[in-house]
Short mmCIF file of C-alpha atoms in Angstrom, two decimals:
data_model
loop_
_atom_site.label_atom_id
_atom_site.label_comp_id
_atom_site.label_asym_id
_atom_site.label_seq_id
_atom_site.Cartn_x
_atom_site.Cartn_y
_atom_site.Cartn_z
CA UNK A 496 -13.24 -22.82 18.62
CA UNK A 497 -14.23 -20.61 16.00
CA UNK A 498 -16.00 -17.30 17.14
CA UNK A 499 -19.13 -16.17 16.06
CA UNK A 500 -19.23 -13.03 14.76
CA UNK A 501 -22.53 -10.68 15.09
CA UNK A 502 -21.92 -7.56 13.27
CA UNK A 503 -24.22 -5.33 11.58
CA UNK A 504 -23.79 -3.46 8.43
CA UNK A 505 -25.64 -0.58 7.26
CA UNK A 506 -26.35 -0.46 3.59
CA UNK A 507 -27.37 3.29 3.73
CA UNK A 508 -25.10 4.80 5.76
CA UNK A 509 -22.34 5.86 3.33
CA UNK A 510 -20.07 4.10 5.09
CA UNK A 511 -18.03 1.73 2.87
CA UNK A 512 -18.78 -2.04 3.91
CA UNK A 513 -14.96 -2.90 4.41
CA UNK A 514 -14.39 -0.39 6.88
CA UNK A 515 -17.85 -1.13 8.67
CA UNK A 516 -16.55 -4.90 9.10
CA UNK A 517 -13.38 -4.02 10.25
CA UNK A 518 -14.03 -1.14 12.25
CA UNK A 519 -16.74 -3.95 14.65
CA UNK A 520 -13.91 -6.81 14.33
CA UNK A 521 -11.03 -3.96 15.84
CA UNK A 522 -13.71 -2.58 18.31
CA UNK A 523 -14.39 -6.24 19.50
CA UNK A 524 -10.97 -7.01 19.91
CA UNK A 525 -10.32 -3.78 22.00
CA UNK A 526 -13.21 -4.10 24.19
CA UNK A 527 -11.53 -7.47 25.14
CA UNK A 528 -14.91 -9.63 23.74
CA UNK A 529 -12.76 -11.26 21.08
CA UNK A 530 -9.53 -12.54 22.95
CA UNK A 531 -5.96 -13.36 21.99
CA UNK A 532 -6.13 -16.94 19.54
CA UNK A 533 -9.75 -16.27 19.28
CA UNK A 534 -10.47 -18.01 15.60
CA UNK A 535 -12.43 -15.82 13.48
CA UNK A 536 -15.31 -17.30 10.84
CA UNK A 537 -13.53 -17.61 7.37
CA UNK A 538 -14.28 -14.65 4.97
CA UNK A 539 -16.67 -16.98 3.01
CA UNK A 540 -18.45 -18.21 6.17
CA UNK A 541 -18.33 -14.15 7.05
CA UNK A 542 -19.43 -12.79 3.75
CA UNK A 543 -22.37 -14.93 3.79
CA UNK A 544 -23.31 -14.23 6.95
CA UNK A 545 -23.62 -10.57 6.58
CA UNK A 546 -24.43 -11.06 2.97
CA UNK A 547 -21.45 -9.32 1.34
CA UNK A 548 -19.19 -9.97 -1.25
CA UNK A 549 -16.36 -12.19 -0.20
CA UNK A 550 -13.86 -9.72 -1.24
CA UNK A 551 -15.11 -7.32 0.99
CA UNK A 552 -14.41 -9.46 4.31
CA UNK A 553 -11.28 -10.49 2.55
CA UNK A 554 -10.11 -6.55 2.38
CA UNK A 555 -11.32 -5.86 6.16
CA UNK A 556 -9.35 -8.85 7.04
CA UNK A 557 -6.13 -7.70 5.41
CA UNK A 558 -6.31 -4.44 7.04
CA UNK A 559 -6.50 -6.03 10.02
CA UNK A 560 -3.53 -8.69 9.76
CA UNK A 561 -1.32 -5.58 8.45
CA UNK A 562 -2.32 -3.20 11.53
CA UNK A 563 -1.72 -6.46 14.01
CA UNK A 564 -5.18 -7.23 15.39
CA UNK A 565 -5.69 -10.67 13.75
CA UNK A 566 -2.69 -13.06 12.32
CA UNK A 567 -3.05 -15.56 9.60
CA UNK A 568 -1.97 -19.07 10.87
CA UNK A 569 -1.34 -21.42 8.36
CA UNK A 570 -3.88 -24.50 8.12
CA UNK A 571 -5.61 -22.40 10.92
CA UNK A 572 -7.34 -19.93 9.35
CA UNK A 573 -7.45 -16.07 10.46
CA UNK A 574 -7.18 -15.22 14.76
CA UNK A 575 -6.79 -12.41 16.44
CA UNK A 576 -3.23 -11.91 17.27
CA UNK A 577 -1.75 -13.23 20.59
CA UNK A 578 -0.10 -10.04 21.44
CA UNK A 579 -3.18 -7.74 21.49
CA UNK A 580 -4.15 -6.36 25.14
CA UNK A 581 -7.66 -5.44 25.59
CA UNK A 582 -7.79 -1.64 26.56
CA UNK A 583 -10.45 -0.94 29.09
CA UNK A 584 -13.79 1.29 28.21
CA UNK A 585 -13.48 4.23 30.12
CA UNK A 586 -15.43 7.64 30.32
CA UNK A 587 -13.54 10.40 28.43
CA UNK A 588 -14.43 14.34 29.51
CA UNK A 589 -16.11 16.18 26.70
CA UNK A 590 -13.21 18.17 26.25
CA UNK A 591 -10.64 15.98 26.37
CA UNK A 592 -13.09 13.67 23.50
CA UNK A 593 -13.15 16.99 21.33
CA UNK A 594 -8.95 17.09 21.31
CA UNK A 595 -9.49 14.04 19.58
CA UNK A 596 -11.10 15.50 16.20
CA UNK A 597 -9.07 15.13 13.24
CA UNK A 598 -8.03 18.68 11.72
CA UNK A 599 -4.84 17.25 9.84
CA UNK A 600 -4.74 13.79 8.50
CA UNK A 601 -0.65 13.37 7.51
CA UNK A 602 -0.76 9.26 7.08
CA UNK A 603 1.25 8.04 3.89
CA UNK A 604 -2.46 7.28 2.56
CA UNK A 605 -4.29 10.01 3.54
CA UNK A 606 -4.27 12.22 0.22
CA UNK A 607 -4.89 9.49 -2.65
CA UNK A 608 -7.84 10.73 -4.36
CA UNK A 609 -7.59 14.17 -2.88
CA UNK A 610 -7.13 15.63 -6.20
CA UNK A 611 -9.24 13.14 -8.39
CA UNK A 612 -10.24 15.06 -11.91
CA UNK A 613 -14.03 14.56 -12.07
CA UNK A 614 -14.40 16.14 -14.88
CA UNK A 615 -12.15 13.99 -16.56
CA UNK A 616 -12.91 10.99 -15.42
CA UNK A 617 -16.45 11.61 -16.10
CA UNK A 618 -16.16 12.40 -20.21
CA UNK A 619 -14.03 9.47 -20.23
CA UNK A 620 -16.75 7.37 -18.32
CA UNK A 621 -19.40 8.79 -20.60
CA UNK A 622 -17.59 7.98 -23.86
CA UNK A 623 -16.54 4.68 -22.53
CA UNK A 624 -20.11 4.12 -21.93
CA UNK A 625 -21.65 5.27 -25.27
CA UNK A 626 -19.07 3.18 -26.62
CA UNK A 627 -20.37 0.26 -25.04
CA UNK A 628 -21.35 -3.32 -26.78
CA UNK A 629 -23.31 -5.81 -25.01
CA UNK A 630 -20.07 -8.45 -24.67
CA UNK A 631 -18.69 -5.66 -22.04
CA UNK A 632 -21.59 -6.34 -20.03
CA UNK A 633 -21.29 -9.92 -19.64
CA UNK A 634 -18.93 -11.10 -16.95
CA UNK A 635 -15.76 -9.54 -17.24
CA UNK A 636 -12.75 -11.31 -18.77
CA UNK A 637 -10.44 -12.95 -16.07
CA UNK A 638 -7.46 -10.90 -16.15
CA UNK A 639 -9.28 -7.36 -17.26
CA UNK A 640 -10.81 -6.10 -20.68
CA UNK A 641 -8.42 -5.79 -24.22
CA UNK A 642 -8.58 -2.37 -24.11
CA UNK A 643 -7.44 -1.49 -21.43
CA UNK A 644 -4.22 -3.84 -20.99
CA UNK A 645 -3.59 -2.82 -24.26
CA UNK A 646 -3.80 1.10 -23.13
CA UNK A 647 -1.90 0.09 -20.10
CA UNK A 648 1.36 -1.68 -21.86
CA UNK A 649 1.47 1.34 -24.35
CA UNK A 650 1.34 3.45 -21.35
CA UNK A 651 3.94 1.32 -18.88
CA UNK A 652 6.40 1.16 -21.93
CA UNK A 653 6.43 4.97 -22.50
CA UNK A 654 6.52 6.23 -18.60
CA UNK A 655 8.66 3.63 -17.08
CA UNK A 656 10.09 1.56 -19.57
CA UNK A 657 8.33 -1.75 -18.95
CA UNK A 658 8.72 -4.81 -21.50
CA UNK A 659 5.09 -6.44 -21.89
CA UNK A 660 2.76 -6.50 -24.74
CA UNK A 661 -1.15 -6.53 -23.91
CA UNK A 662 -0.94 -10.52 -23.69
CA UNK A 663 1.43 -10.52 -20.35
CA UNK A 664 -0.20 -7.41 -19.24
CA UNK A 665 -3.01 -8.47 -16.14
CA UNK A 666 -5.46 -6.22 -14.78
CA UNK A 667 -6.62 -6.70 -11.53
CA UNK A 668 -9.36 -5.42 -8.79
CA UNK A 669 -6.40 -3.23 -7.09
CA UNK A 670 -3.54 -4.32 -6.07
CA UNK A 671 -4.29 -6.57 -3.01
CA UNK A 672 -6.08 -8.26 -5.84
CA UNK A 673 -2.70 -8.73 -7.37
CA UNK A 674 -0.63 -9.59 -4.53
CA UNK A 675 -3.10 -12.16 -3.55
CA UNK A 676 -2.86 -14.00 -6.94
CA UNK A 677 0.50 -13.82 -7.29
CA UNK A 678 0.52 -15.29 -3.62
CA UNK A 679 -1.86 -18.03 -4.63
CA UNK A 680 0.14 -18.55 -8.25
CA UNK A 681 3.51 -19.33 -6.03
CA UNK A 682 2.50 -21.48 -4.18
CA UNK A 683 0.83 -23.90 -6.86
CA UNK A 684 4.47 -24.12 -8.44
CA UNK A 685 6.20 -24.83 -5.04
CA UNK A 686 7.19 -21.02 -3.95
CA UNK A 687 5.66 -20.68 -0.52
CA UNK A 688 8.86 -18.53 1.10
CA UNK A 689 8.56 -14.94 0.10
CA UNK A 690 11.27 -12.19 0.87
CA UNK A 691 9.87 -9.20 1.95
CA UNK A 692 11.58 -5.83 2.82
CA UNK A 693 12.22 -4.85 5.85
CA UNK A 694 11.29 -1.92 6.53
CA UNK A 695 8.51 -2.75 4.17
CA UNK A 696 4.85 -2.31 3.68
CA UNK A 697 2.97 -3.61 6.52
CA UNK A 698 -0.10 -4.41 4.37
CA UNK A 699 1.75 -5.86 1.72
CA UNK A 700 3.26 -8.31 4.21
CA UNK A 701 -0.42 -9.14 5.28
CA UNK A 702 -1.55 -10.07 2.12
CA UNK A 703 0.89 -12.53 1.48
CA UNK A 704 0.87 -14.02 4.55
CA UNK A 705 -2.84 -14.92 4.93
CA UNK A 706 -2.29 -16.50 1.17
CA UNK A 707 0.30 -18.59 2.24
CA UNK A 708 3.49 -16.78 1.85
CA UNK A 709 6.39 -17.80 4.80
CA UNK A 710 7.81 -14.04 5.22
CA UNK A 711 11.46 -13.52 5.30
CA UNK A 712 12.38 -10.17 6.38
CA UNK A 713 15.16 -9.05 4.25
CA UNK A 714 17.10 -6.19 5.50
CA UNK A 715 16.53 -2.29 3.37
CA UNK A 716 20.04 0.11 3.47
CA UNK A 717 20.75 3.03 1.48
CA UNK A 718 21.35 1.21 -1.65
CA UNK A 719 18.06 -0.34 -1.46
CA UNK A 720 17.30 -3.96 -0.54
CA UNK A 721 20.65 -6.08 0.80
CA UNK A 722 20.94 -8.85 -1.83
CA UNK A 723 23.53 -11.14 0.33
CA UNK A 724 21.14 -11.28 2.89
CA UNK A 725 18.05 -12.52 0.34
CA UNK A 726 20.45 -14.76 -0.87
CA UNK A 727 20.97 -16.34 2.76
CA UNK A 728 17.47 -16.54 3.63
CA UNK A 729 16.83 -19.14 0.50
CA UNK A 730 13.91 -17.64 -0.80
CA UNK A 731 12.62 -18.11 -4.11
CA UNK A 732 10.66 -14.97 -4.56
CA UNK A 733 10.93 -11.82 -3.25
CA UNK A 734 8.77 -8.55 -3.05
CA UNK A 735 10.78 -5.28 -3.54
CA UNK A 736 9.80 -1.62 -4.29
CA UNK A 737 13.50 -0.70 -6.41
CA UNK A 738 12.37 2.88 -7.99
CA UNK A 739 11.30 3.93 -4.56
CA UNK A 740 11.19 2.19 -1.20
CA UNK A 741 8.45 2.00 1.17
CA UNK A 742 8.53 3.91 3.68
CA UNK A 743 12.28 4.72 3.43
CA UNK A 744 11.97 6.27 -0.33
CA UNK A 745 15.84 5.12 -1.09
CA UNK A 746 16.20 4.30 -4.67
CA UNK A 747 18.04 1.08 -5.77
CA UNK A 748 21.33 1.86 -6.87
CA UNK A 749 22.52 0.92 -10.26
CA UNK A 750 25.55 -1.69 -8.93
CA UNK A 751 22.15 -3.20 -6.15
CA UNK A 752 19.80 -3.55 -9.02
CA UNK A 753 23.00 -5.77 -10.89
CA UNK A 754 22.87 -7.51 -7.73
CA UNK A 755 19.49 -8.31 -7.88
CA UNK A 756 19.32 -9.32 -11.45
CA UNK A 757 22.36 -11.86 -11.35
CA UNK A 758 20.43 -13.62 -8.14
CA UNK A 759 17.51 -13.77 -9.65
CA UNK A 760 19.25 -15.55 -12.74
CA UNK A 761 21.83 -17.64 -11.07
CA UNK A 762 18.78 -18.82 -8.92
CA UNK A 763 15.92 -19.24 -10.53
CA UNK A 764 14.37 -17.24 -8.70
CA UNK A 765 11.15 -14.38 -9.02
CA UNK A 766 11.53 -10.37 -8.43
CA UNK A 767 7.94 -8.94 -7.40
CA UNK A 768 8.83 -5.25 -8.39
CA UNK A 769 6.35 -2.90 -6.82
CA UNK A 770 5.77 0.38 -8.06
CA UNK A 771 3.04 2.29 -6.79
CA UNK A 772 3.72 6.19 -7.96
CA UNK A 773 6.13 5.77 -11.28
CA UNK A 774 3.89 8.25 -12.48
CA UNK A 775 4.58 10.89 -9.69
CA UNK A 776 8.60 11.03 -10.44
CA UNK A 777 9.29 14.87 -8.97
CA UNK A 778 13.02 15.00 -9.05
CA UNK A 779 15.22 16.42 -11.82
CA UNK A 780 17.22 13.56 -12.25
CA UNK A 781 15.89 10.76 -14.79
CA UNK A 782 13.02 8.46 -12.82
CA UNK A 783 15.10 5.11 -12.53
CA UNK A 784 13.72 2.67 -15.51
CA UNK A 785 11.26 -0.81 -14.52
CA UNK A 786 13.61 -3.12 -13.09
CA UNK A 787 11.51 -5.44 -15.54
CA UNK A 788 13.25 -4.13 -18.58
CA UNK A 789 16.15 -5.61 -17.78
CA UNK A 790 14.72 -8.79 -17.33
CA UNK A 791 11.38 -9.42 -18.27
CA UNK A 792 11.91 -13.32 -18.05
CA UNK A 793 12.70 -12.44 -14.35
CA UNK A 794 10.20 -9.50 -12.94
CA UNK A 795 6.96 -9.23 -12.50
CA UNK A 796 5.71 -5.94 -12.52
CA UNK A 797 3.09 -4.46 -10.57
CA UNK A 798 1.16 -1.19 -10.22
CA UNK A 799 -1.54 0.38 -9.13
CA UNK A 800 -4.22 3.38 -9.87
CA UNK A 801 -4.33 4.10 -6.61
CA UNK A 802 -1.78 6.91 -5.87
CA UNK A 803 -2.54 8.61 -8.74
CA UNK A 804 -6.07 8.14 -8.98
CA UNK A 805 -7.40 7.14 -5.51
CA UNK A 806 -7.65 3.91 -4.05
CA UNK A 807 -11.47 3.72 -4.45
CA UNK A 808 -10.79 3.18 -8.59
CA UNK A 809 -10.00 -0.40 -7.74
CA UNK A 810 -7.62 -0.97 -10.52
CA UNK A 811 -4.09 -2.75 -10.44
CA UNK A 812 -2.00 -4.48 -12.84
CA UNK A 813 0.28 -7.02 -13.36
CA UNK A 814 2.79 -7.31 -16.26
CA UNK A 815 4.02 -11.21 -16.17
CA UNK A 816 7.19 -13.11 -18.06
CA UNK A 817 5.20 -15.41 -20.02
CA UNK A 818 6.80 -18.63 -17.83
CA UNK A 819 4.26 -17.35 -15.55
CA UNK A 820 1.07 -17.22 -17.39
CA UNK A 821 -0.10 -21.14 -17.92
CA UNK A 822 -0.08 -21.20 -13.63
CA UNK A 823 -1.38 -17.70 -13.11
CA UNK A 824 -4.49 -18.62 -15.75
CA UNK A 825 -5.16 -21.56 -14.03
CA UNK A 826 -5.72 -19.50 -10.81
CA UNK A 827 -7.65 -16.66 -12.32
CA UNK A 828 -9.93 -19.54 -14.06
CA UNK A 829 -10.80 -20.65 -10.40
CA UNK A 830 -11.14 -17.43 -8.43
CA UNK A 831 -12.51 -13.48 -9.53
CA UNK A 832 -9.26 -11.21 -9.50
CA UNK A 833 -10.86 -8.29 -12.21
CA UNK A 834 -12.61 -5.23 -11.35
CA UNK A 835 -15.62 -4.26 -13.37
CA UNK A 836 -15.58 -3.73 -17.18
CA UNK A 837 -17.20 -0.50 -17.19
CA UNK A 838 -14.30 0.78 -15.45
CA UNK A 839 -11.86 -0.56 -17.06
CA UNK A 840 -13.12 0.51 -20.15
CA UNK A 841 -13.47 4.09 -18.65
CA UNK A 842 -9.45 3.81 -18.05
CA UNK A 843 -8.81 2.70 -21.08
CA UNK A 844 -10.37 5.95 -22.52
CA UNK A 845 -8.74 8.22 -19.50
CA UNK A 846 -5.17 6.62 -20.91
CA UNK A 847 -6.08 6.73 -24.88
CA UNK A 848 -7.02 9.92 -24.48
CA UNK A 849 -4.06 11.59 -23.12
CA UNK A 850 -6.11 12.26 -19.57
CA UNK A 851 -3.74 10.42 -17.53
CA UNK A 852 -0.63 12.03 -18.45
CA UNK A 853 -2.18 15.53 -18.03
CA UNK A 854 -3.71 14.77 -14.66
CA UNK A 855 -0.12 12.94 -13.82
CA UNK A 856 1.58 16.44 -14.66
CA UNK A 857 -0.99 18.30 -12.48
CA UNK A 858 -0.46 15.98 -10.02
CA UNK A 859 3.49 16.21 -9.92
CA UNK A 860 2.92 19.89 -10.11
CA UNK A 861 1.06 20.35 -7.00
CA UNK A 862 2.85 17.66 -5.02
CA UNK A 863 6.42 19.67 -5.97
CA UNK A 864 4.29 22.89 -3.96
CA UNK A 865 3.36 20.97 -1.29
CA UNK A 866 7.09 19.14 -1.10
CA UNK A 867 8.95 22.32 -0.78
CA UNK A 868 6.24 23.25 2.46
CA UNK A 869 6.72 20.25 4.34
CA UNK A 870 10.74 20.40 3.84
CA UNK A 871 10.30 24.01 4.74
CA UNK A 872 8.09 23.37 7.85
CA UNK A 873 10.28 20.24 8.95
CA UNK A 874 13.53 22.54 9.04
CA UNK A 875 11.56 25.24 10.95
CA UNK A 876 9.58 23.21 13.08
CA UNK A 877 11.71 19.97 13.38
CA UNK A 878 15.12 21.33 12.35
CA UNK A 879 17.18 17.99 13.74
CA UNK A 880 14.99 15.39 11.68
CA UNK A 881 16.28 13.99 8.51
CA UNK A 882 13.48 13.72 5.97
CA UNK A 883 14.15 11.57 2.90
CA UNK A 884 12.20 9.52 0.56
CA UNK A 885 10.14 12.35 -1.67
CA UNK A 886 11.70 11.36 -4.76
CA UNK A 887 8.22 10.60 -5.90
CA UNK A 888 4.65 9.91 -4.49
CA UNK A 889 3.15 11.15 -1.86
CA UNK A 890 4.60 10.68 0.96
CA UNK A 891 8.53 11.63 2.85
CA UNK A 892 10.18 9.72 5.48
CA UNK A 893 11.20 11.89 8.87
CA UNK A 894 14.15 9.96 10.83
CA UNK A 895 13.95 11.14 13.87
CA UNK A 896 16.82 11.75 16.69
CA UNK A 897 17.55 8.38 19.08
CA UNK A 898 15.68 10.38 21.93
CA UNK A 899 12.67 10.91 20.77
CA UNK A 900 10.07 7.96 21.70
CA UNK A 901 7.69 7.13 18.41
CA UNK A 902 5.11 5.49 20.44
CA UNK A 903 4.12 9.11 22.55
CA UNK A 904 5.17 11.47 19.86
CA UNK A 905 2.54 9.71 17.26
CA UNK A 906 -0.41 9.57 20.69
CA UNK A 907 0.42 13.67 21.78
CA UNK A 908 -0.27 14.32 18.12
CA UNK A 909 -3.04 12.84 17.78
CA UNK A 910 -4.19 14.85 21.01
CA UNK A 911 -3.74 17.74 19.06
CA UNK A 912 -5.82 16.49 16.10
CA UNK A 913 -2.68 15.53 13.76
CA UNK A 914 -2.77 11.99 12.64
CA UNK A 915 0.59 10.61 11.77
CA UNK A 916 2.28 7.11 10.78
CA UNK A 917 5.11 6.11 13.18
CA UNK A 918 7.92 4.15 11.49
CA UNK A 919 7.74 1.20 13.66
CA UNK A 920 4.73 -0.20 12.20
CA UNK A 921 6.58 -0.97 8.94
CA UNK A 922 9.30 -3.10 10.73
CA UNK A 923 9.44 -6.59 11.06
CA UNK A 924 12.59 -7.76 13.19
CA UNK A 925 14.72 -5.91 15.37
CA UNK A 926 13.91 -2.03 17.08
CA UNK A 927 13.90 0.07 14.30
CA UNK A 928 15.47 4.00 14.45
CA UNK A 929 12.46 6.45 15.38
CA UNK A 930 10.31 7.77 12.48
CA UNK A 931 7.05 9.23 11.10
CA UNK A 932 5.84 8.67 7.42
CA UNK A 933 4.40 11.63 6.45
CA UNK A 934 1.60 11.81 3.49
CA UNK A 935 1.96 15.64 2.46
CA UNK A 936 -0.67 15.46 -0.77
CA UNK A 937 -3.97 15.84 1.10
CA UNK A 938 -2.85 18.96 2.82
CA UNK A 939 -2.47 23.02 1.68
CA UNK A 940 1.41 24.72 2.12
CA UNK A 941 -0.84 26.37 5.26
CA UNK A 942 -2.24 23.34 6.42
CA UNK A 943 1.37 21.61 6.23
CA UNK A 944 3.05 24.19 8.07
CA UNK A 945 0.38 23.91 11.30
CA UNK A 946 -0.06 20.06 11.19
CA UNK A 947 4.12 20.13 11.41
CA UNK A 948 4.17 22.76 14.19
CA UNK A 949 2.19 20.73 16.04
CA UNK A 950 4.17 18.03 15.49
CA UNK A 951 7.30 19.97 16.72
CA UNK A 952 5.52 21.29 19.98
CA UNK A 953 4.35 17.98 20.88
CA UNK A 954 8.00 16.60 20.80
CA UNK A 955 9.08 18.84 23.09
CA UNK A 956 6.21 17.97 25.41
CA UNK A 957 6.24 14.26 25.35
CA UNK A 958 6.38 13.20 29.09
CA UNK A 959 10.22 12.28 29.91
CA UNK A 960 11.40 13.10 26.46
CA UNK A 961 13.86 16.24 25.68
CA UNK A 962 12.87 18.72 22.94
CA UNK A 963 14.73 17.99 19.92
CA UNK A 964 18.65 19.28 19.75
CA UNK A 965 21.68 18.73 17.86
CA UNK A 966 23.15 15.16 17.70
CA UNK A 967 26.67 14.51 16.53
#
């Protein structure tokens, strides 16, 4: 049966309404009132129950499937997931409840948006707005406004080397919005197996999977994604993040991206290249072209504003080999995938006007400061972790030694008020080696160093666990 679901949400609370709906949905299923296989109310049903836009239950939902409280079963809608164990209510002390405050937030996500330029963004708002004709205030164009895929091509081709005029360039509310249509898109021409990395992005996974993708786990080395093993699994599609992985941050190397390429060609098949901080390339060696370059008839492309900007911006894009377009503008008639036109239009004057590659240089600037502190902190304060994966972005990868258990280490932090991102989460099959992903953006060099220290005294506490040492 399907489960009724009575939640409120507060309009005036300055709480956003996606993480209102899923913050009741995860407390239900905790408290045990919503039980394993319980069928939830479909986002429509939901949406117009609490009077919300259906994208907004459709975004709490996600977050959910991705963070494992709620699975999307095929021709079954969305349940909670049959592994979940209620944990029972139970008085906390006051002190041990005050522990629990957040001083250091170190999650890969955690800093997007930390260093937004309002000043910026607001002259380019305000000329965007003065700018204005009545058509941009009519409902928005399907796949985003001229100017701005136009801004956004220019801008793609120059950065990262991407191969798409302003016709096969989509914009998109974000890019769940993307992933979703893409998802959809497949599907209607017969793709309904999707490779996915693995380690990969938990949420990413989600997406596709309550759209209708089958997930194939496809195995991540240090070359990048393992192309004999895609080519076993008989996909038709897969999703891959080549300039730099999540949450491993290996780069595809040049004879893997060949690889890719030739199965792609020999089969037919679609690359979904994800690339969610080209603009935040902090190494001295040349940022890896768009894997679309090499073959645009092959790749679709997709980014985001939301590392760079924050994720509240609500702006992703799509650049599409033109195969694709007849089946992708038959979806986009049929469902809303754009943000608002206003601020698109406001991007499109943050690009034109050379905003966006000044704030990307800031950006890169500050996030070099803040990389040399963590790797600093880590050798000081967790000397026999590897960290890897700051090529770019905003975010490293810590492996950790064999010994140290991922489950207690990421709890005894947050007992000392660090939030981190265990590595586990991003696997799908098989136990995966010990790790933290560590977002370093949101945080001063001072703030680093502490959060890390903690990090490093809580190892050596964990109950049963040895303090790090050397391993051979």
């Amino acid at each position: 049966m399907t489960w009724r679901l009575f939640i409120h949400v507060d309009r005036n609370s300055g709480a956003p309404l996606t993480a209102q709906i899923h913050d009741a949905i995860q407390r239900e299923i905790t408290a045990g009132s919503l039980r394993p296989a319980t069928r939830l109310p479909s986002s429509r049903q939901l949406a117009a129950d609490l009077e919300v836009s259906r994208s907004v239950v459709v975004e709490a939902y996600d977050r959910l499937i991705a963070e494992g409280y709620l699975e999307a079963v095929r021709g079954s809608g969305t349940r909670v997931a049959r592994h979940i164990t209620p944990v029972p209510a139970r008085p906390e002390p006051a002190e041990h409840a005050a522990a629990q405050s957040v001083r250091f937030d170190l999650r890969p996500d955690a800093g997007n948006g930390v260093h937004f330029p309002h000043s910026d963004w607001l002259a380019a708002y305000e000329r965007a707005v003065r700018s204005v004709r009545l058509p941009d205030l009519h409902r928005p164009p399907p796949f985003g406004v001229e100017a701005l895929r136009t801004e956004l091509a220019g801008y793609l081709g120059r950065v990262v080397g991407v191969r798409a005029g302003p016709g096969q360039t989509l914009v998109t509310a974000g890019f769940s919005a993307a992933l979703r249509l893409l998802s959809i898109s497949l599907r209607r021409i017969g793709i309904d197996h999707l490779g996915v990395e693995d380690p990969g992005h938990p949420r990413h996974r989600g997406i596709a999977a309550r759209f209708g993708q089958r997930l194939h786990p496809v195995p991540v080395d240090a070359s990048g994604i393992n192309v004999r093993a895609l080519a076993r699994s008989g996909v038709r599609a897969v999703l891959t993040t080549p300039a730099h992985q999540f949450p491993t941050g290996v780069t595809m190397s040049r004879d893997r991206r060949e690889q890719l390429l030739r199965w792609a060609h020999d089969t037919g098949a679609w690359i979904i290249e994800v690339d969610h901080d080209g603009d935040l390339w902090m190494e001295a060696r040349p940022r890896p072209l768009a894997l679309q370059r090499e073959a645009p008839d092959r790749v679709v492309y997709a980014g985001t504003a939301s590392t760079i900007l924050g994720p509240g911006l609500r702006v992703g894009w799509l650049c599409v080999p033109p195969t694709l377009s007849p089946v992708l503008d038959r979806v986009g008639a049929e469902r809303e995938f754009a943000g608002d036109s206003l601020t698109q239009l406001a991007f499109a004057e943050f690009i034109r006007s050379g905003l966006l590659d000044r704030h990307a240089r800031r950006m890169r600037a500050r996030c070099r400061v803040r990389r040399e502190a963590l790797t600093q902190a880590v050798g000081r304060h967790l000397p026999e972790a590897c960290m890897s994966g700051s090529a770019a972005g905003l975010y490293a990868y810590l492996r950790l030694p064999a010994h140290v258990d991922e489950a207690a280490l990421v709890d005894g932090a947050a007992g000392r008020s660090v939030l981190i991102a265990g590595g586990r989460s991003c696997s799908v099959s098989g136990p995966p080696t010990a790790a933290l992903v560590v977002g370093y953006a949101g945080l001063p060099r001072s703030g680093l160093f502490e959060a890390i220290r903690a990090i490093g005294e809580t190892v050596a506490e964990v109950p049963g666990r040895p303090c790090l040492r050397h391993t051979a």
